[in-house]
Amino acid sequence: MEEVKLLGAFPSPFTHRVIWALKLKGVKYDYVEENIFNKSHLLLQSNPVHQKVPVLIHGGKPLAESIVILEYIEETWPQNPLFPHDPYERAVARFWLRFGEDKLPAFWAFFGTVGEEQEKATKEAKELLRILEEHGLGERKFFGGNEIGLTDLAFGWIACWLEVLGEVAGVKLLEADGFPRLQRWIEDFKEVPVIKETLPDRKGMLAYFRYRRSTFIGEAASYEAAS
Amino acid sequence: MADEIILLDFWPSMFGMRVRVALAEKGLKYEYRQEDLRNKSPLLLEMNPVHKKIPVLIHNGKPICESLIIVQYIDEVWKDKSPLLPSDPYQRAQARFWADYVDKKLYELGGKIWSTKGEEQETGKKEFIECLKLLEGELGEKPYFGGEKIGFVDVALVTFSCWFYAYETFGNFSIEAECPKLIAWTKRCMEKESVSSSLEDPHKVHGFIMGMRKRFGIE
């Protein structure tokens, strides 16, 4: 069997998507923790275009972009399917995968902003969560239906990262009663054994994102002071 | 039962053109409906409530949105003719990677070229050319990104080529001078009827953008 290697970073939800997919499929892999402030030669060589994690290297062949990697994993290891077979259902799943990616900067803008700009960003993030609540999830238990699928993995950051980012930035996005379906989804998602075992350590995340926010608002605060 | 296929589109959109190329590659008959983006039809708003954008493919009443998703859908449903994605999973992933790269970069950078001035425009031009050069490198010596036949990445990228004349005029530069192999590839693609019948006349596109610039007060 060909060697599978994953270059990732512990605070990265993109990395975790791939970890979850590999574990759900029972695929053995070597994990390399990257320091994103001091990227390894292997990472830069394997992903010269974007120079980001995660990168999956299968039998020496590198792949970048988590969503691309997820579909590759699904096609290469078809056991425990995480993606529909029906072309229309696949198109719907890909739509939400794409929505999640395209809107990520808008979902997270509250984290890198302060004051009025943060209020605006928070409002926009809540509108996006509303779209997920009503159109994305709807009446389903998971985005993938009765079982978790790639779309659930892609939105896994809502289950763990959102709350940490919110705490660090002093913003609460998922108020109680405001998003009942998403709240229930978060609980169900975190109960899936593979997910439960691999959620990143909360203390470590808080420390890391506190540091990241201090670098963002250092700039934002000085801009606010100047304007 | 015969398939009913409707495409909601707006003629200058390079995203809509991708769907037209894919439908033509598969030899599919469909109804083409022009949307007025300043006065969107109830059907568009119903079929794409999240983004309210074109293109939307409606297949037997069910909507599919986002051009690259539509192209993959077309490729999977009508899989026996002119496959656009490779059969090997690694090659398929690479095709998705590069199509995603085109989506992430070209529209926004192209937009900077026609809608901004001065330093912002210069930066847009520089980065746009860098992206095209990277894509040119990825093409290498192959006739198409898909190898011997056009594939997913070809469809994703070639529709931008009818906007090149406009970018060059408003940006005052020559894409062919910077990326001759890529321009040769666009000409090769245009020899195929599926492409030439789907892409718009570059001068018409230029006229459309001129109208947009007037509307937004860019001169």
Coordinates of C-alpha atoms in Angstrom, one line a residue:
Chain A
M1 CA 0.0 0.0 0.0
E2 CA 1.3 3.4 -0.9
E3 CA 2.4 5.8 1.9
V4 CA 0.1 8.6 2.9
K5 CA 1.5 11.7 4.5
L6 CA -0.4 14.7 5.8
L7 CA 1.2 18.1 6.3
G8 CA -1.0 20.1 8.6
A9 CA -1.2 22.5 11.5
F10 CA -3.1 21.8 14.7
P11 CA -5.2 25.0 14.9
S12 CA -6.2 24.7 11.3
P13 CA -9.8 23.5 10.6
F14 CA -8.7 22.8 7.0
T15 CA -6.2 20.3 8.3
H16 CA -8.8 18.7 10.6
R17 CA -11.2 18.1 7.7
V18 CA -8.6 15.9 6.1
I19 CA -7.7 14.2 9.3
W20 CA -11.3 13.4 9.9
A21 CA -11.8 12.0 6.4
L22 CA -8.8 9.8 6.7
K23 CA -9.8 8.5 10.1
L24 CA -13.4 7.9 9.1
K25 CA -12.1 5.8 6.2
G26 CA -9.6 4.0 8.4
V27 CA -6.6 5.1 6.3
K28 CA -3.2 5.0 8.0
Y29 CA -1.1 8.1 7.5
D30 CA 1.9 9.9 8.8
Y31 CA 1.2 13.3 10.2
V32 CA 3.7 16.2 10.0
E33 CA 2.9 19.2 12.1
E34 CA 4.0 22.3 10.2
N35 CA 5.0 25.6 11.8
I36 CA 3.1 28.0 9.5
F37 CA 5.5 30.8 10.5
N38 CA 8.4 28.7 9.4
K39 CA 7.2 26.5 6.6
S40 CA 9.2 23.3 5.8
H41 CA 11.0 22.8 2.6
L42 CA 8.7 19.8 1.9
L43 CA 5.6 22.0 2.3
L44 CA 6.9 24.7 0.0
Q45 CA 7.9 22.1 -2.6
S46 CA 4.6 20.2 -2.3
N47 CA 2.4 23.2 -2.5
P48 CA 4.3 25.9 -4.4
V49 CA 1.2 27.6 -5.7
H50 CA -0.5 28.4 -2.3
Q51 CA 2.2 27.4 0.2
K52 CA -0.5 26.4 2.7
V53 CA -1.5 23.4 4.8
P54 CA -3.1 20.9 4.5
V55 CA -1.1 19.0 1.8
L56 CA -1.8 15.3 1.3
I57 CA 1.1 13.3 -0.2
H58 CA 0.0 9.9 -1.5
G59 CA 2.7 7.6 -2.9
G60 CA 4.9 10.7 -3.2
K61 CA 2.3 12.7 -5.2
P62 CA 1.2 15.9 -3.5
L63 CA -2.3 17.4 -3.4
A64 CA -3.3 20.8 -2.0
E65 CA -6.6 22.5 -1.2
S66 CA -8.7 20.7 1.5
I67 CA -11.9 20.4 -0.6
V68 CA -9.9 18.9 -3.5
I69 CA -8.2 16.6 -1.1
L70 CA -11.5 15.5 0.5
E71 CA -13.0 14.4 -2.9
Y72 CA -9.7 12.6 -3.7
I73 CA -9.9 10.7 -0.4
E74 CA -13.5 9.8 -1.2
E75 CA -12.6 8.5 -4.6
T76 CA -9.4 6.7 -3.6
W77 CA -10.8 5.0 -0.5
P78 CA -14.5 4.3 -1.2
Q79 CA -15.2 2.5 2.1
N80 CA -17.5 4.3 4.5
P81 CA -18.8 6.7 1.8
L82 CA -18.9 10.4 2.7
F83 CA -20.3 11.6 -0.6
P84 CA -23.5 10.8 -2.4
H85 CA -23.5 8.7 -5.6
D86 CA -26.3 10.5 -7.3
P87 CA -25.0 13.3 -9.5
Y88 CA -27.7 15.8 -8.4
E89 CA -27.0 15.1 -4.7
R90 CA -23.3 15.5 -5.4
A91 CA -24.0 18.9 -7.0
V92 CA -25.9 20.0 -3.9
A93 CA -23.1 18.8 -1.6
R94 CA -20.5 20.6 -3.8
F95 CA -22.6 23.8 -3.7
W96 CA -22.4 23.9 0.1
L97 CA -18.7 22.9 0.1
R98 CA -18.2 25.9 -2.2
F99 CA -20.4 28.2 -0.2
G100 CA -18.4 27.3 2.9
E101 CA -15.1 28.1 1.1
D102 CA -16.2 31.3 -0.7
K103 CA -17.8 32.8 2.4
L104 CA -15.1 31.8 4.9
P105 CA -13.5 35.3 4.9
A106 CA -16.9 36.8 5.6
F107 CA -17.7 34.2 8.3
W108 CA -14.5 35.0 10.1
A109 CA -14.1 38.7 9.5
F110 CA -15.4 39.4 13.0
F111 CA -12.2 37.9 14.3
G112 CA -9.9 40.3 12.7
T113 CA -11.8 43.5 13.4
V114 CA -12.8 45.8 16.2
G115 CA -15.5 48.4 17.0
E116 CA -18.0 49.3 14.3
E117 CA -16.3 47.1 11.7
Q118 CA -16.6 44.1 14.0
E119 CA -20.3 44.8 14.5
K120 CA -20.9 44.9 10.8
A121 CA -18.8 41.7 10.3
T122 CA -20.7 39.9 13.1
K123 CA -24.0 40.8 11.6
E124 CA -22.9 39.5 8.2
A125 CA -21.6 36.2 9.8
K126 CA -24.9 35.7 11.5
E127 CA -26.7 36.1 8.1
L128 CA -24.5 33.5 6.6
L129 CA -25.2 31.1 9.5
R130 CA -28.9 31.8 9.0
I131 CA -28.5 30.6 5.4
L132 CA -26.8 27.4 6.6
E133 CA -29.5 26.9 9.2
E134 CA -32.4 27.2 6.8
H135 CA -31.1 26.2 3.4
G136 CA -28.0 24.1 4.0
L137 CA -29.1 22.0 6.9
G138 CA -32.8 22.3 6.8
E139 CA -34.6 19.3 8.3
R140 CA -31.6 17.0 8.0
K141 CA -29.6 15.6 10.9
F142 CA -26.3 16.2 9.1
F143 CA -25.5 18.1 5.9
G144 CA -24.8 14.6 4.5
G145 CA -28.2 13.3 5.5
N146 CA -28.5 10.7 8.3
E147 CA -24.7 10.1 8.4
I148 CA -22.0 12.7 8.3
G149 CA -20.4 13.5 4.9
L150 CA -17.8 15.7 3.4
T151 CA -19.9 18.8 3.8
D152 CA -20.2 18.2 7.6
L153 CA -16.4 17.9 7.7
A154 CA -16.0 21.1 5.8
F155 CA -18.3 22.9 8.3
G156 CA -16.7 21.2 11.2
W157 CA -15.1 24.5 12.2
I158 CA -18.5 25.7 13.3
A159 CA -18.6 22.9 15.9
C160 CA -15.3 23.8 17.5
W161 CA -13.5 26.8 16.1
L162 CA -16.4 29.3 16.0
E163 CA -16.9 29.2 19.8
V164 CA -13.1 29.7 20.4
L165 CA -12.8 32.5 17.9
G166 CA -15.9 34.1 19.4
E167 CA -14.5 33.9 22.9
V168 CA -11.2 35.5 21.9
A169 CA -12.9 38.2 19.9
G170 CA -15.6 38.9 22.5
V171 CA -18.4 38.0 20.1
K172 CA -21.2 35.4 20.5
L173 CA -22.6 34.3 17.2
L174 CA -24.7 31.2 17.9
E175 CA -27.0 32.5 20.6
A176 CA -29.1 30.0 22.4
D177 CA -32.5 29.6 20.6
G178 CA -31.2 31.6 17.7
F179 CA -30.0 28.6 15.6
P180 CA -31.6 25.5 17.0
R181 CA -30.7 23.3 14.0
L182 CA -27.1 24.3 13.9
Q183 CA -26.9 23.9 17.7
R184 CA -28.3 20.4 17.4
W185 CA -26.0 19.6 14.5
I186 CA -22.9 20.7 16.5
E187 CA -23.9 18.3 19.3
D188 CA -24.5 15.4 16.9
F189 CA -21.3 16.2 15.0
K190 CA -19.1 16.2 18.2
E191 CA -20.6 12.9 19.2
V192 CA -19.4 11.0 16.1
P193 CA -16.6 8.9 17.6
V194 CA -13.8 9.9 15.2
I195 CA -14.7 13.6 15.7
K196 CA -14.9 13.3 19.4
E197 CA -11.4 11.7 19.6
T198 CA -9.7 14.3 17.4
L199 CA -11.2 17.7 18.3
P200 CA -8.2 19.9 19.0
D201 CA -7.3 20.9 22.5
R202 CA -9.3 23.9 23.6
K203 CA -6.6 25.5 25.7
G204 CA -4.1 25.3 22.9
M205 CA -6.6 26.8 20.5
L206 CA -7.4 29.7 22.8
A207 CA -3.7 30.5 23.2
Y208 CA -3.0 30.3 19.5
F209 CA -6.0 32.4 18.5
R210 CA -5.4 35.0 21.2
Y211 CA -2.0 35.4 19.7
R212 CA -3.4 35.7 16.2
R213 CA -6.0 38.2 17.2
S214 CA -3.4 40.3 18.9
T215 CA -1.5 40.6 15.7
F216 CA -4.6 41.5 13.7
I217 CA -6.0 44.1 16.1
G218 CA -2.6 45.5 16.8
E219 CA -2.9 46.8 13.2
A220 CA -6.7 47.5 13.4
A221 CA -6.4 49.4 16.7
S222 CA -3.6 51.6 15.3
Y223 CA -5.7 52.2 12.2
E224 CA -8.7 53.1 14.4
A225 CA -6.6 55.5 16.4
A226 CA -5.2 57.1 13.3
S227 CA -8.7 57.7 11.6
Chain B
M1 CA -38.8 10.9 -21.2
A2 CA -36.7 13.5 -23.0
D3 CA -34.5 15.6 -20.7
E4 CA -35.6 19.1 -20.2
I5 CA -32.6 21.4 -19.9
I6 CA -32.8 25.2 -19.3
L7 CA -29.8 27.5 -18.8
L8 CA -30.3 30.8 -17.1
D9 CA -27.4 33.0 -18.2
F10 CA -26.2 36.5 -19.0
W11 CA -24.4 36.7 -22.3
P12 CA -21.0 38.3 -21.3
S13 CA -20.5 36.0 -18.3
M14 CA -17.5 33.8 -18.7
F15 CA -19.0 31.5 -16.1
G16 CA -22.2 31.0 -18.2
M17 CA -20.0 30.3 -21.2
R18 CA -18.4 27.4 -19.4
V19 CA -21.7 25.7 -19.1
R20 CA -22.5 26.4 -22.8
V21 CA -19.2 24.8 -23.8
A22 CA -19.9 21.7 -21.6
L23 CA -23.4 21.3 -23.0
A24 CA -22.0 21.6 -26.6
E25 CA -19.3 19.1 -25.9
K26 CA -22.0 16.6 -24.9
G27 CA -24.2 17.5 -27.8
L28 CA -27.1 18.5 -25.6
K29 CA -30.2 20.4 -26.6
Y30 CA -31.3 23.1 -24.2
E31 CA -33.3 26.2 -23.8
Y32 CA -31.2 29.3 -23.3
R33 CA -32.8 32.1 -21.2
Q34 CA -31.1 35.5 -21.0
E35 CA -31.4 37.2 -17.6
D36 CA -31.4 40.9 -17.0
L37 CA -29.2 41.1 -13.9
R38 CA -30.7 44.4 -13.0
N39 CA -34.2 42.8 -13.0
K40 CA -33.8 39.2 -12.1
S41 CA -36.5 36.8 -13.1
P42 CA -38.7 35.1 -10.4
L43 CA -37.4 31.8 -11.8
L44 CA -33.7 32.8 -11.1
L45 CA -34.5 33.9 -7.6
E46 CA -36.4 30.7 -7.0
M47 CA -33.7 28.4 -8.4
N48 CA -30.8 30.2 -6.8
P49 CA -32.1 31.7 -3.6
V50 CA -28.8 31.7 -1.8
H51 CA -26.7 33.6 -4.4
K52 CA -29.3 34.9 -6.9
K53 CA -26.6 34.5 -9.6
I54 CA -26.2 33.1 -13.1
P55 CA -25.5 30.6 -14.5
V56 CA -28.1 28.2 -13.2
L57 CA -28.8 24.9 -15.0
I58 CA -32.3 23.5 -14.5
H59 CA -32.4 19.8 -15.4
N60 CA -35.9 18.3 -15.4
G61 CA -37.0 21.1 -13.0
K62 CA -34.1 20.7 -10.5
P63 CA -31.6 23.6 -10.3
I64 CA -27.8 23.3 -10.2
C65 CA -25.8 26.4 -9.4
E66 CA -22.1 27.5 -9.7
S67 CA -20.5 27.0 -13.1
L68 CA -17.8 24.5 -12.2
I69 CA -20.3 22.5 -10.2
I70 CA -22.7 22.5 -13.2
V71 CA -19.9 21.4 -15.6
Q72 CA -19.1 18.5 -13.2
Y73 CA -22.8 17.6 -13.0
I74 CA -23.1 17.6 -16.8
D75 CA -19.9 15.5 -17.1
E76 CA -21.3 12.9 -14.5
V77 CA -24.8 12.7 -15.9
W78 CA -23.8 12.4 -19.6
K79 CA -20.7 10.5 -18.9
D80 CA -20.5 8.4 -22.1
K81 CA -19.7 11.3 -24.4
S82 CA -16.6 13.6 -24.4
P83 CA -15.6 13.1 -20.7
L84 CA -14.2 16.3 -19.3
L85 CA -12.7 15.0 -16.1
P86 CA -10.0 12.3 -16.2
S87 CA -10.7 8.8 -14.9
D88 CA -7.7 8.7 -12.7
P89 CA -8.4 10.1 -9.2
Y90 CA -5.1 11.9 -8.9
Q91 CA -5.4 13.5 -12.3
R92 CA -9.0 14.4 -11.4
A93 CA -7.9 16.1 -8.2
Q94 CA -5.2 18.0 -10.1
A95 CA -7.9 19.2 -12.7
R96 CA -10.1 20.3 -9.8
F97 CA -7.2 22.1 -8.2
W98 CA -6.4 24.1 -11.3
A99 CA -10.0 24.9 -12.1
D100 CA -10.3 26.1 -8.5
Y101 CA -7.2 28.2 -9.0
V102 CA -8.7 29.9 -12.1
D103 CA -11.8 30.7 -10.0
K104 CA -9.9 32.1 -7.1
K105 CA -7.7 34.4 -9.1
L106 CA -8.7 35.4 -12.6
Y107 CA -12.1 37.1 -12.2
E108 CA -11.0 39.4 -9.4
L109 CA -7.7 40.3 -11.0
G110 CA -9.3 40.8 -14.4
G111 CA -11.8 43.0 -12.6
K112 CA -9.0 45.2 -11.2
I113 CA -7.7 45.7 -14.7
W114 CA -10.9 47.1 -16.2
S115 CA -12.3 48.8 -13.2
T116 CA -9.4 50.5 -11.5
K117 CA -6.6 53.0 -12.3
G118 CA -3.1 53.8 -11.3
E119 CA -1.2 51.6 -8.9
E120 CA -4.2 49.3 -8.2
Q121 CA -4.5 48.6 -11.9
E122 CA -0.8 48.0 -12.3
T123 CA -0.8 45.5 -9.4
G124 CA -3.8 43.8 -10.9
K125 CA -2.1 43.5 -14.3
K126 CA 1.1 42.2 -12.8
E127 CA -0.7 39.5 -10.7
F128 CA -3.0 38.6 -13.6
I129 CA 0.0 37.9 -15.9
E130 CA 1.7 35.9 -13.1
C131 CA -1.4 33.7 -12.8
L132 CA -1.5 33.2 -16.6
K133 CA 2.2 32.3 -16.6
L134 CA 1.6 29.8 -13.9
L135 CA -1.2 28.3 -15.9
E136 CA 0.9 28.3 -19.0
G137 CA 3.5 26.3 -17.1
E138 CA 0.9 23.8 -16.1
L139 CA -0.2 23.4 -19.7
G140 CA 3.4 22.7 -20.7
E141 CA 3.8 21.0 -24.0
K142 CA 0.3 19.4 -24.0
P143 CA -2.2 20.6 -26.6
Y144 CA -4.8 21.0 -23.9
F145 CA -4.9 21.0 -20.2
G146 CA -6.9 17.9 -20.5
G147 CA -4.1 16.2 -22.6
E148 CA -5.0 15.3 -26.1
K149 CA -8.6 16.5 -25.7
I150 CA -10.2 19.5 -24.0
G151 CA -11.0 18.8 -20.3
F152 CA -12.3 20.4 -17.2
V153 CA -9.5 23.0 -16.8
D154 CA -9.7 24.0 -20.5
V155 CA -13.4 24.7 -20.1
A156 CA -12.8 26.6 -16.8
L157 CA -10.2 28.9 -18.4
V158 CA -10.9 29.3 -22.1
T159 CA -14.0 31.3 -21.5
F160 CA -11.9 34.1 -20.0
S161 CA -10.1 34.5 -23.4
C162 CA -13.0 36.4 -25.0
W163 CA -12.4 39.0 -22.2
F164 CA -8.7 39.3 -23.0
Y165 CA -9.2 41.9 -25.7
A166 CA -11.0 44.1 -23.2
Y167 CA -8.4 43.6 -20.4
E168 CA -5.6 44.4 -22.9
T169 CA -7.3 47.6 -24.1
F170 CA -8.2 48.9 -20.7
G171 CA -5.0 47.8 -19.1
N172 CA -2.8 48.8 -22.1
F173 CA -0.8 45.6 -22.3
S174 CA -0.5 42.5 -24.5
I175 CA -1.3 39.1 -23.1
E176 CA 0.2 37.4 -26.2
A177 CA 3.5 39.1 -25.6
E178 CA 3.7 37.8 -22.1
C179 CA 2.0 34.3 -22.6
P180 CA 2.3 33.3 -26.2
K181 CA 1.8 29.6 -25.5
L182 CA -1.4 30.3 -23.7
I183 CA -2.7 32.4 -26.5
A184 CA -1.8 29.6 -28.9
W185 CA -3.8 27.3 -26.7
T186 CA -6.9 29.6 -26.8
K187 CA -6.7 29.6 -30.6
R188 CA -6.4 25.8 -30.6
C189 CA -9.5 25.6 -28.4
M190 CA -11.4 28.0 -30.7
E191 CA -11.0 25.5 -33.5
K192 CA -13.5 23.3 -31.7
E193 CA -17.1 24.1 -32.5
S194 CA -18.2 23.6 -28.9
V195 CA -15.9 26.5 -27.9
S196 CA -16.2 28.9 -30.8
S197 CA -20.0 28.6 -30.7
S198 CA -20.1 29.3 -27.0
L199 CA -17.7 32.2 -26.6
E200 CA -18.8 35.8 -27.2
D201 CA -17.1 38.1 -29.7
P202 CA -14.3 39.9 -27.8
H203 CA -15.3 43.3 -29.3
K204 CA -18.9 42.8 -28.1
V205 CA -17.5 42.0 -24.6
H206 CA -15.3 45.1 -24.8
G207 CA -18.4 47.2 -25.6
F208 CA -20.2 45.8 -22.7
I209 CA -17.4 46.6 -20.3
M210 CA -17.1 50.1 -21.7
G211 CA -20.8 50.5 -20.8
M212 CA -20.1 49.3 -17.3
R213 CA -17.1 51.7 -16.9
K214 CA -19.4 54.6 -17.9
R215 CA -22.0 53.4 -15.5
F216 CA -19.5 53.3 -12.6
G217 CA -17.8 56.5 -13.6
I218 CA -14.4 54.9 -14.4
E219 CA -12.5 56.8 -17.0

